């Protein structure tokens, strides 16, 4: 049995969902690093992208590297000698928190498509309940990246006064049509896989092909053309590595994508993917007051750091600018950092030195 | 029976293919506009993208609008009162020219995957044979866009002296990894469709789902995020227009993609798509001399117009710059036009006023 640092927080039951329905006996998985001060004022909450677990970095109970290993830990950019860091597995995921792959207590079987419609506001409410459950009235910092950045905006707009400062990374105040198009196509690839079977798959009949296409399309849009020119160019696989089938893989870039897909396909539940993907499309801060600007105006933080990447085609820099401008207009002291990292949307997972420097400088001034 | 302006040119038989094999009794479909001068010096050849037919514009035999209707005709940007214009359906296509959907004379059945491996050099050789067959020693202008632009580069590098001037539109001197990744994923979507059946589908069992995903992914990468923000934003479909199924379409952008897919899926042969898509990945001008620069150095045209679009993510402006620089270094008088059209790669089909003005000005100086 592998090490496991997850703790579980029981959500209020029933837990009402924004679009109707409620969850009974739902819970969140989370991990923590560092120690909460006596005055409970040194907590940082991290909200993740669509697929990561709560295991952002190694800790005592689970020394395996986390998805943000180089960012987070004693003496690192987010210094857990100073900060008490919480990372939560989003509601609707399959990494310990309740989601479509969890058992529905009403039936004794997995929810599958009986899971109620999920929104990022629900994920934010659940995260807020966890923070309160840990006895924290006000977060020192709420940090969200990608989908987690949207969840963070939902958290902030619905719980004014609950956060001192905010770090927003490569995210959006509302889903734009290009991102919706990509995600819609990812969902379609899964839904069209006969093995998806309206959500009723199992280990034997599993929508592997659909998940593979969805993941590859994700990776294509998470990185950048510029990075790949330098990294893969037109390098071909050795002939013994090529697939022996018509139109099989031939270039390194194709096997790179295949590797990503292979690692993902069985490690993330397809129905959870569909629910979280759609929740991202639905998210729109303009629901709060009629426009994104007005939604941001309802967010009250003292300071904010907004980081974006020029090569990000999924969450373009213009949207980071929109967030920064809106938070500033709302009275926050805002710093916008536009990085020219070649790694596109994924840069926050890869270009740790630059993201880390910006984050450490921001936290250092607190 | 609908009007048909196609003429057919019988290729030399056998027609040897670059990667091996040969075609017997192959032919090209083409259409023409205007009249060839007595000295045969006013011919313009248009090489198309992956899917268009030879019907670029209305003509006497077929008055229906073509795919470049507003560009081409009497008094238009490419003025057929002056120029004799030929548009060829690429070898390997299914719009009249010989391709994988054609009958293999050896078996009496469609070639399907028995069609020999296709390269853009083969398409170029076939087009060259047609031009010679029409009695034209030297083209006044060779114009290629998208895949047709790559085919044009193959034509030029293999037939030096056969073209006076060149118009290169939104294309590439070699396929880059981002474009390869997109096309590989499109091919995978088709191949994974059980109805593809290793190329042996029919009208009843047809890889509709795979073709739909491939086309939608195409449309996503042919346009630009910027255009869609203005055009679709987050507009939702009326509830009676929505699909009554889990995760069905909800946003206008999704139904726009669905409409594109619907119109394409049954009108283009899946095996032809696979062959032409792979041919695009294979194309690499660096095969001629060891580098793209050296390949371009072997091209001898007097003048060239290179047009690209800033929002094109599939054939980025950097590649148009590379073509322009290389042709200039080879001695041509080169004009690079970088347009900020919001329509991305498809701009040459949509932003006719700007593309047309550049083309008309270039042709006007001849």
XYZ file of C-alpha atoms in Angstrom:
732
model
C 0.000 0.000 0.000
C 1.446 3.351 -0.994
C 1.750 6.227 1.446
C -1.272 8.476 1.729
C -1.337 11.887 3.346
C -4.942 12.622 2.580
C -7.290 13.755 5.284
C -11.005 13.956 4.838
C -13.485 16.633 5.732
C -17.156 15.798 5.982
C -19.219 18.425 4.224
C -22.447 19.606 5.814
C -25.097 17.046 4.879
C -27.152 17.597 2.865
C -24.817 19.777 0.814
C -27.012 21.833 -1.513
C -25.771 22.304 -5.087
C -26.119 25.574 -7.004
C -28.098 24.141 -9.913
C -30.318 21.961 -7.757
C -30.046 18.689 -5.895
C -27.910 17.978 -2.863
C -25.200 15.575 -1.766
C -25.581 13.388 1.290
C -22.519 12.343 3.261
C -20.106 14.072 0.840
C -16.509 14.760 1.783
C -13.390 16.513 0.587
C -9.881 15.064 0.508
C -7.133 17.498 1.389
C -3.505 17.599 2.477
C -1.605 20.115 4.551
C 1.969 21.319 4.996
C 3.441 23.404 7.823
C 1.686 24.440 11.006
C -1.271 26.645 11.647
C -0.278 29.540 13.899
C -2.066 30.113 17.182
C -3.927 33.060 15.693
C -4.785 30.977 12.597
C -3.653 33.791 10.316
C -0.997 32.023 8.238
C -3.138 29.732 6.080
C -2.810 29.471 2.306
C -5.401 27.472 0.384
C -4.503 26.059 -3.019
C -7.290 25.273 -5.500
C -6.107 23.061 -8.352
C -6.707 22.608 -12.035
C -9.089 19.969 -13.331
C -7.055 16.841 -12.769
C -4.489 17.199 -9.927
C -4.975 15.560 -6.554
C -4.491 17.233 -3.179
C -0.921 15.948 -3.121
C 0.790 19.154 -4.222
C 4.103 18.199 -2.617
C 5.795 15.623 -0.412
C 4.945 15.667 3.263
C 5.618 13.451 6.285
C 2.832 10.999 5.583
C 3.520 10.793 1.852
C 7.070 11.545 0.775
C 6.342 10.962 -2.916
C 6.745 14.095 -5.074
C 3.575 16.104 -5.612
C 2.350 17.950 -8.680
C 3.888 21.242 -7.453
C 6.838 19.674 -5.683
C 9.364 22.402 -6.398
C 7.010 25.224 -5.452
C 6.008 24.154 -2.005
C 7.906 23.004 1.106
C 10.289 24.124 3.811
C 12.424 26.951 2.428
C 10.785 26.764 -1.009
C 8.925 29.542 -2.835
C 5.813 28.862 -0.793
C 7.701 28.341 2.426
C 5.915 25.863 4.674
C 8.170 26.872 7.571
C 6.127 30.055 7.587
C 2.828 29.184 5.955
C 0.243 26.559 6.737
C -0.698 25.322 3.298
C -3.849 23.397 2.466
C -4.448 21.813 -0.923
C -7.896 20.463 -1.624
C -9.024 17.905 -4.162
C -11.924 19.627 -5.862
C -15.476 18.521 -5.278
C -16.459 16.400 -8.286
C -13.008 14.865 -8.694
C -12.041 11.232 -8.161
C -8.942 11.696 -6.015
C -10.635 11.265 -2.665
C -13.303 13.957 -2.772
C -16.910 13.123 -3.582
C -17.723 13.077 -7.267
C -19.536 11.138 -9.964
C -17.332 8.080 -9.338
C -18.216 8.001 -5.637
C -20.853 5.744 -4.123
C -24.275 7.324 -3.956
C -25.496 6.465 -0.446
C -29.072 6.427 -1.751
C -28.375 3.543 -4.137
C -25.191 1.924 -2.901
C -23.786 2.252 -6.441
C -21.609 4.941 -8.052
C -23.448 8.137 -8.861
C -22.248 8.209 -12.470
C -24.641 10.543 -14.337
C -26.979 10.689 -11.336
C -24.495 13.034 -9.718
C -26.174 16.450 -9.584
C -25.028 19.132 -12.032
C -21.723 20.468 -10.731
C -20.574 24.085 -10.805
C -17.316 25.685 -9.714
C -19.392 27.584 -7.166
C -20.179 24.213 -5.538
C -16.480 23.389 -5.489
C -15.804 26.799 -3.932
C -18.515 26.364 -1.284
C -17.099 22.982 -0.337
C -13.580 24.421 -0.053
C -14.943 27.289 2.049
C -16.646 24.803 4.391
C -13.339 22.969 4.799
C -11.492 26.185 5.670
C -14.103 27.061 8.264
C -14.025 23.482 9.517
C -10.298 23.865 10.134
C -11.091 26.838 12.361
C -9.761 29.438 9.929
C -11.866 32.599 9.669
C -9.731 34.344 7.116
C -7.197 32.916 4.701
C -3.893 34.738 4.482
C -3.932 33.815 0.801
C -6.164 31.997 -1.618
C -4.237 30.649 -4.605
C -5.868 29.124 -7.640
C -4.474 28.049 -10.972
C -6.301 27.168 -14.182
C -9.750 25.761 -13.262
C -8.754 26.352 -9.628
C -8.333 30.035 -10.435
C -11.945 30.163 -11.578
C -12.995 28.305 -8.423
C -11.039 30.858 -6.413
C -12.922 33.736 -8.063
C -16.188 31.983 -7.183
C -14.942 31.591 -3.592
C -14.007 35.263 -3.386
C -17.199 36.654 -4.883
C -19.411 34.519 -2.666
C -17.512 34.934 0.590
C -16.395 38.546 0.803
C -13.987 39.294 3.625
C -12.845 35.695 3.976
C -9.488 36.159 2.226
C -6.688 38.647 2.798
C -4.762 38.243 -0.441
C -5.210 36.376 -3.684
C -2.901 34.725 -6.200
C -4.563 34.106 -9.562
C -2.667 31.993 -12.071
C -3.453 31.358 -15.755
C -7.200 31.384 -15.347
C -10.319 33.163 -16.550
C -13.157 35.249 -15.100
C -15.450 33.454 -17.532
C -15.015 30.701 -20.086
C -14.421 32.088 -23.567
C -15.646 30.360 -26.742
C -12.241 28.986 -27.789
C -11.844 27.244 -24.423
C -15.467 26.079 -24.552
C -14.879 24.676 -28.054
C -11.829 22.713 -26.927
C -13.533 21.328 -23.825
C -16.734 20.557 -25.705
C -14.718 18.534 -28.213
C -12.930 16.695 -25.396
C -16.285 15.775 -23.899
C -17.600 14.737 -27.299
C -14.650 12.376 -27.816
C -15.491 10.664 -24.522
C -19.243 10.600 -25.156
C -18.819 9.179 -28.651
C -16.702 6.297 -27.361
C -19.168 3.376 -27.338
C -17.509 2.180 -24.139
C -18.580 5.339 -22.348
C -22.084 3.904 -22.586
C -23.891 6.926 -21.101
C -21.544 6.823 -18.143
C -21.944 3.123 -17.336
C -18.473 1.775 -18.080
C -16.315 -0.522 -15.994
C -12.669 -1.615 -16.005
C -13.250 -4.045 -18.866
C -15.387 -1.816 -21.032
C -13.731 1.550 -20.478
C -13.786 4.603 -22.824
C -10.069 4.467 -23.384
C -10.101 5.832 -26.937
C -12.269 8.803 -26.028
C -10.201 9.629 -22.957
C -7.038 9.370 -25.018
C -8.257 11.886 -27.589
C -9.510 14.192 -24.828
C -6.166 14.100 -23.057
C -4.108 14.628 -26.183
C -6.226 17.609 -27.136
C -5.703 18.903 -23.616
C -1.933 18.551 -23.830
C -1.887 20.243 -27.253
C -3.696 23.269 -25.863
C -1.829 23.283 -22.541
C 1.557 23.749 -24.177
C 2.689 25.996 -27.015
C 3.716 25.606 -30.611
C 6.851 27.604 -29.868
C 8.030 25.210 -27.164
C 7.503 22.208 -29.418
C 9.487 23.631 -32.314
C 12.523 23.695 -30.055
C 11.764 20.456 -28.281
C 10.498 18.085 -30.950
C 11.015 19.799 -34.308
C 10.517 17.007 -36.882
C 12.364 14.292 -35.007
C 11.118 10.847 -35.946
C 10.906 7.732 -33.826
C 13.311 4.913 -34.491
C 11.611 2.488 -36.823
C 11.332 -0.190 -34.106
C 9.389 2.254 -31.918
C 6.779 2.968 -34.532
C 3.318 1.460 -34.441
C 2.891 -1.271 -36.945
C -0.456 -0.106 -38.232
C -1.712 2.230 -40.952
C -1.217 5.871 -40.036
C 0.432 4.924 -36.740
C 2.738 7.261 -34.851
C 5.919 8.300 -36.606
C 7.068 11.579 -35.064
C 8.329 12.162 -31.514
C 5.596 14.697 -30.892
C 3.048 11.958 -31.501
C 4.628 9.571 -29.037
C 4.940 12.382 -26.498
C 1.184 12.897 -26.725
C 0.598 9.142 -26.577
C 2.669 8.913 -23.397
C 0.657 11.669 -21.761
C -2.578 9.968 -22.758
C -1.424 6.554 -21.504
C -0.610 7.944 -18.068
C -3.929 9.779 -17.789
C -6.576 7.587 -19.320
C -6.975 5.098 -16.467
C -6.010 7.449 -13.674
C -8.881 9.895 -14.048
C -12.513 8.932 -14.062
C -14.255 9.834 -17.363
C -17.519 10.953 -15.768
C -15.647 13.159 -13.287
C -13.798 14.615 -16.262
C -17.084 15.417 -18.012
C -18.593 17.057 -14.927
C -15.555 19.215 -14.173
C -15.062 20.141 -17.825
C -18.642 21.328 -18.135
C -18.400 23.199 -14.825
C -15.477 25.135 -16.329
C -17.570 26.094 -19.364
C -20.401 27.229 -17.154
C -18.275 29.470 -14.966
C -19.018 33.140 -15.546
C -18.232 35.855 -13.047
C -20.628 38.074 -14.990
C -23.439 36.220 -13.222
C -22.561 38.386 -10.245
C -23.797 41.833 -11.169
C -24.190 41.543 -14.928
C -20.591 41.829 -16.115
C -17.152 40.457 -15.346
C -16.113 43.919 -14.212
C -19.018 44.125 -11.780
C -18.345 40.587 -10.550
C -14.737 41.488 -9.834
C -15.921 44.696 -8.137
C -17.633 42.529 -5.539
C -14.373 40.880 -4.565
C -12.705 42.410 -1.541
C -9.060 41.422 -1.079
C -6.271 43.656 0.159
C -3.712 42.496 -2.372
C -3.597 40.328 -5.440
C -0.954 38.804 -7.673
C -2.160 37.851 -11.159
C 0.186 35.743 -13.279
C -0.296 34.807 -16.908
C 1.720 33.526 -19.812
C 1.945 35.020 -23.296
C 1.925 31.625 -25.005
C -1.215 30.404 -23.183
C -3.897 29.907 -25.853
C -6.497 28.443 -23.479
C -6.417 31.173 -20.827
C -4.969 34.116 -22.765
C -3.125 37.007 -21.190
C -6.024 39.326 -22.018
C -8.092 37.467 -19.434
C -5.377 37.815 -16.776
C -5.292 41.533 -17.559
C -9.069 41.676 -17.150
C -8.826 40.062 -13.700
C -5.990 42.357 -12.618
C -7.782 45.497 -13.821
C -11.044 44.501 -12.168
C -9.481 43.667 -8.809
C -7.546 46.924 -8.879
C -10.701 48.888 -9.659
C -12.271 47.130 -6.681
C -9.596 48.604 -4.449
C -6.974 45.870 -4.183
C -3.279 46.488 -4.583
C -2.634 44.393 -7.677
C 0.477 43.152 -9.382
C 0.165 41.632 -12.884
C 3.036 39.442 -13.997
C 3.054 38.502 -17.693
C 5.629 35.809 -18.344
C 7.020 34.856 -21.732
C 7.511 31.221 -20.717
C 7.333 29.051 -23.826
C 5.357 26.296 -22.067
C 1.937 27.861 -22.560
C -0.861 27.184 -20.096
C 1.198 24.495 -18.346
C 4.017 26.920 -17.573
C 2.926 27.180 -13.926
C 3.722 23.471 -13.573
C 7.034 23.675 -15.431
C 8.578 27.122 -15.287
C 8.786 26.986 -11.502
C 11.700 29.420 -11.153
C 9.776 32.286 -12.687
C 6.387 31.540 -11.173
C 8.075 30.782 -7.855
C 10.002 34.045 -7.828
C 6.837 36.075 -8.396
C 4.905 34.140 -5.749
C 7.718 34.269 -3.186
C 8.150 38.004 -3.677
C 4.413 38.544 -3.223
C 4.225 36.387 -0.095
C 7.431 37.975 1.232
C 5.710 41.333 1.381
C 2.997 39.991 3.689
C -27.912 16.505 -62.299
C -26.046 19.551 -61.137
C -23.762 21.584 -63.374
C -20.186 20.408 -63.593
C -17.301 22.392 -65.030
C -14.642 19.809 -64.327
C -12.283 18.672 -67.020
C -10.032 15.719 -66.638
C -6.380 15.276 -67.450
C -4.949 11.799 -67.814
C -1.661 11.523 -65.972
C 1.212 9.614 -67.574
C 0.581 5.945 -66.854
C 2.164 4.456 -64.854
C 2.535 7.531 -62.660
C 5.413 6.804 -60.264
C 4.976 7.906 -56.649
C 7.795 9.402 -54.562
C 7.680 6.826 -51.793
C 7.213 3.870 -54.111
C 4.449 2.321 -56.139
C 2.726 3.807 -59.134
C -0.754 4.700 -60.297
C -2.234 3.300 -63.473
C -4.778 5.313 -65.413
C -4.822 8.141 -62.856
C -6.278 11.531 -63.671
C -6.683 15.020 -62.322
C -9.872 17.059 -62.215
C -9.450 20.755 -62.923
C -11.414 23.822 -63.884
C -10.385 26.930 -65.795
C -11.426 30.565 -66.097
C -10.476 33.088 -68.759
C -8.524 32.407 -71.939
C -4.996 31.278 -72.519
C -3.120 33.844 -74.615
C -1.541 32.872 -77.913
C 1.912 32.939 -76.287
C 0.611 30.912 -73.338
C 2.165 33.352 -70.895
C -0.862 34.417 -68.842
C -1.562 31.242 -66.855
C -2.076 31.179 -63.098
C -2.311 27.815 -61.344
C -4.080 27.580 -57.997
C -3.203 24.719 -55.643
C -5.761 24.282 -52.887
C -5.890 23.357 -49.235
C -6.742 19.833 -48.134
C -10.449 19.739 -48.794
C -11.521 22.184 -51.550
C -12.498 21.033 -55.017
C -11.303 22.529 -58.291
C -14.415 24.721 -58.348
C -12.804 27.904 -57.050
C -15.429 30.147 -58.615
C -18.442 30.161 -60.897
C -17.810 29.680 -64.583
C -19.910 29.114 -67.698
C -20.325 25.388 -67.206
C -21.029 25.632 -63.472
C -22.469 28.935 -62.269
C -22.654 27.833 -58.624
C -20.396 29.828 -56.288
C -16.937 28.362 -55.729
C -14.796 28.263 -52.598
C -12.958 31.473 -53.628
C -15.888 33.082 -55.410
C -15.125 36.672 -54.489
C -11.438 36.403 -55.349
C -11.646 35.155 -58.852
C -13.560 36.189 -61.958
C -13.935 38.908 -64.567
C -12.859 42.202 -62.991
C -12.201 40.604 -59.614
C -8.914 40.563 -57.676
C -7.634 37.737 -59.839
C -9.050 39.144 -63.033
C -9.974 36.382 -65.436
C -10.364 38.926 -68.207
C -6.569 39.083 -68.120
C -5.450 35.808 -66.631
C -6.090 32.219 -67.610
C -6.664 30.585 -64.253
C -6.461 26.865 -63.594
C -7.521 25.307 -60.302
C -6.671 21.679 -59.775
C -8.195 19.170 -57.403
C -5.184 17.681 -55.671
C -4.020 14.178 -56.402
C -5.268 12.025 -53.526
C -8.523 13.940 -53.119
C -12.048 12.699 -53.809
C -13.382 15.601 -55.862
C -12.653 14.120 -59.256
C -8.920 13.478 -59.081
C -7.560 9.998 -58.416
C -7.247 9.132 -54.756
C -7.872 6.390 -52.210
C -11.618 6.500 -52.918
C -11.065 5.909 -56.658
C -11.385 2.544 -58.353
C -8.104 0.651 -58.519
C -8.004 -0.662 -62.101
C -6.048 -3.682 -60.871
C -8.863 -4.876 -58.628
C -11.969 -3.113 -59.877
C -12.620 -1.968 -56.286
C -11.721 1.262 -54.493
C -8.064 1.557 -53.552
C -8.813 2.382 -49.906
C -5.569 1.672 -47.978
C -4.023 -0.010 -51.030
C -3.472 3.439 -52.480
C 0.286 4.031 -52.472
C 1.759 6.354 -49.863
C 0.999 9.893 -51.012
C 3.288 12.912 -50.720
C 2.768 16.531 -51.659
C 5.581 16.048 -54.154
C 3.326 13.550 -55.958
C 0.524 16.118 -55.956
C 2.987 18.693 -57.323
C 4.254 16.356 -60.062
C 0.709 15.631 -61.145
C -0.126 19.342 -61.278
C 3.070 19.980 -63.264
C 2.081 17.289 -65.747
C -1.297 18.961 -66.172
C 0.293 22.363 -66.835
C 2.598 20.839 -69.461
C -0.355 18.923 -70.865
C -2.149 22.232 -71.374
C 0.804 23.382 -73.439
C 2.103 25.841 -70.873
C 5.897 25.910 -70.498
C 6.021 28.522 -67.797
C 3.315 29.661 -65.415
C 2.904 33.397 -65.013
C 2.070 32.674 -61.402
C 1.775 29.677 -59.121
C -0.523 30.346 -56.184
C -0.917 27.980 -53.259
C -2.686 28.341 -49.960
C -2.471 26.177 -46.840
C -1.618 22.611 -47.931
C -1.591 23.931 -51.491
C 1.157 26.347 -50.492
C 3.316 23.403 -49.441
C 2.474 21.637 -52.689
C 3.503 24.804 -54.524
C 6.889 24.809 -52.771
C 7.353 21.181 -53.815
C 6.416 22.160 -57.389
C 8.915 25.029 -57.396
C 11.827 23.141 -55.883
C 11.417 20.206 -58.262
C 10.746 22.173 -61.433
C 13.067 25.158 -61.418
C 12.391 27.695 -64.142
C 8.813 26.587 -64.655
C 7.224 29.516 -62.827
C 7.668 33.259 -63.196
C 6.146 34.439 -59.937
C 4.763 32.853 -56.810
C 2.009 33.684 -54.338
C 2.354 31.807 -51.057
C -0.544 32.017 -48.611
C -0.711 30.829 -44.990
C 1.469 27.795 -45.483
C 4.688 26.199 -44.265
C 8.061 25.146 -45.673
C 7.834 22.113 -43.388
C 5.259 20.776 -40.971
C 5.967 21.886 -37.406
C 5.165 19.748 -34.359
C 2.065 21.699 -33.311
C 0.498 21.205 -36.747
C 1.615 17.564 -36.765
C 0.043 17.068 -33.336
C -3.287 18.499 -34.481
C -3.363 16.477 -37.695
C -2.219 13.302 -35.934
C -5.099 13.690 -33.491
C -7.556 14.237 -36.337
C -6.331 11.039 -37.958
C -6.534 9.199 -34.654
C -10.161 10.245 -34.188
C -10.997 8.738 -37.585
C -8.902 5.607 -37.050
C -10.416 4.967 -33.615
C -13.936 5.109 -34.993
C -14.940 1.428 -35.226
C -16.779 2.240 -38.444
C -13.528 3.258 -40.111
C -12.714 -0.423 -40.034
C -9.161 -0.114 -41.420
C -10.484 1.897 -44.316
C -13.262 -0.489 -45.309
C -16.392 1.520 -44.546
C -19.441 2.094 -46.685
C -22.410 4.457 -46.664
C -24.186 2.452 -43.964
C -21.186 1.862 -41.702
C -19.349 5.167 -42.044
C -16.875 6.742 -39.546
C -19.152 9.694 -38.902
C -18.102 10.270 -35.289
C -14.403 10.238 -36.102
C -14.827 12.551 -39.071
C -16.922 14.894 -36.958
C -14.231 15.201 -34.291
C -11.548 15.640 -36.952
C -13.490 18.416 -38.654
C -14.333 20.234 -35.437
C -10.702 20.151 -34.392
C -9.854 21.497 -37.830
C -12.297 24.377 -37.544
C -11.033 25.216 -34.040
C -7.481 25.517 -35.330
C -8.441 27.226 -38.583
C -10.048 30.173 -36.829
C -8.945 32.243 -33.860
C -9.928 32.697 -30.253
C -10.068 36.436 -30.819
C -12.630 36.173 -33.595
C -14.861 33.921 -31.505
C -14.910 36.217 -28.492
C -16.514 38.842 -30.659
C -18.698 36.465 -32.620
C -19.995 33.934 -30.102
C -18.972 35.171 -26.655
C -21.013 33.045 -24.229
C -24.261 33.114 -26.172
C -26.381 30.072 -25.430
C -28.755 28.228 -27.725
C -32.461 28.557 -27.150
C -33.534 25.646 -24.987
C -35.508 24.044 -27.848
C -32.338 23.953 -29.972
C -30.318 22.058 -27.397
C -29.569 18.377 -27.652
C -31.645 16.344 -25.291
C -28.789 14.224 -24.011
C -26.218 14.391 -21.225
C -23.490 16.925 -21.948
C -25.141 17.892 -25.236
C -24.495 21.223 -26.928
C -25.525 24.325 -25.035
C -23.444 27.209 -26.404
C -23.620 28.755 -29.878
C -19.949 28.003 -30.466
C -20.742 24.303 -30.061
C -23.549 24.358 -32.594
C -21.350 26.354 -34.994
C -18.781 23.547 -34.848
C -21.521 20.943 -35.190
C -22.812 22.667 -38.320
C -19.352 22.665 -39.878
C -18.929 18.988 -39.064
C -22.338 18.061 -40.420
C -21.593 19.690 -43.778
C -18.172 18.035 -44.073
C -18.493 14.529 -42.719
C -20.220 12.925 -45.695
C -18.759 15.213 -48.339
C -15.120 14.233 -47.934
C -13.828 10.696 -48.055
C -12.203 9.631 -44.757
C -9.360 7.666 -46.366
C -8.545 10.582 -48.685
C -8.507 12.775 -45.601
C -6.022 10.457 -43.885
C -3.721 10.324 -46.909
C -3.666 14.076 -47.487
C -3.294 14.827 -43.791
C -0.274 12.551 -43.506
C 1.207 13.986 -46.700
C 1.078 17.403 -45.042
C 2.967 16.095 -42.004
C 5.583 14.536 -44.224
C 6.261 17.662 -46.238
C 9.670 19.109 -45.469
C 11.521 21.435 -47.814
C 14.672 20.635 -45.817
C 14.796 17.357 -47.740
C 16.155 19.470 -50.580
C 19.647 20.380 -49.484
C 19.542 19.716 -45.751
C 17.682 22.774 -44.485
C 14.610 24.835 -45.237
C 16.874 27.723 -46.158
C 18.770 25.586 -48.646
C 15.529 24.170 -50.044
C 14.227 27.687 -50.622
C 17.588 28.624 -52.190
C 16.867 26.120 -54.924
C 13.679 27.886 -55.915
C 14.049 30.273 -58.809
C 11.175 32.699 -59.256
C 11.438 36.340 -60.279
C 8.960 37.655 -57.767
C 7.022 36.349 -54.800
C 4.197 37.536 -52.600
C 4.001 35.832 -49.209
C 0.860 36.444 -47.150
C 0.257 35.322 -43.576
C -2.028 36.114 -40.694
C -1.032 36.992 -37.152
C -3.833 34.946 -35.599
C -2.995 31.761 -37.570
C -1.939 29.144 -34.991
C -1.572 26.310 -37.508
C 0.702 28.062 -40.015
C 2.210 30.820 -37.889
C 3.555 34.072 -39.253
C 7.098 32.975 -38.380
C 6.833 30.354 -41.101
C 5.653 32.904 -43.686
C 8.612 35.049 -42.688
C 10.903 32.071 -43.193
C 9.543 31.514 -46.704
C 9.840 35.201 -47.597
C 13.404 35.456 -46.274
C 14.494 32.308 -48.050
C 13.013 33.277 -51.411
C 14.568 36.715 -51.117
C 17.957 35.223 -50.315
C 17.514 33.066 -53.414
C 17.236 36.207 -55.525
C 13.525 36.807 -55.867
C 11.911 40.171 -55.354
C 9.746 39.352 -52.345
C 6.885 41.103 -50.621
C 5.717 39.807 -47.231
C 2.243 40.861 -46.169
C 1.347 40.154 -42.538
C -2.342 40.688 -41.951
C -4.027 41.112 -38.585
C -7.242 39.499 -39.787
C -9.003 37.953 -36.789
C -10.086 34.840 -38.727
C -6.852 32.892 -38.226
C -5.743 30.355 -40.797
C -9.084 30.600 -42.633
C -8.681 34.330 -43.227
C -7.741 33.764 -46.877
C -11.227 32.315 -47.389
C -13.007 35.025 -45.444
C -11.069 38.277 -45.378
C -11.185 38.558 -49.167
C -10.870 42.368 -49.325
C -7.450 42.351 -47.682
C -6.074 39.212 -49.317
C -7.564 40.317 -52.617
C -5.995 43.769 -52.445
C -2.528 42.302 -51.838
C -2.931 39.755 -54.629
C -4.373 42.251 -57.120
C -1.570 44.726 -56.423
C 1.036 42.010 -56.933
C -0.533 40.776 -60.169
C -1.018 44.353 -61.325
C 2.726 44.876 -61.355
C 3.234 41.998 -63.771
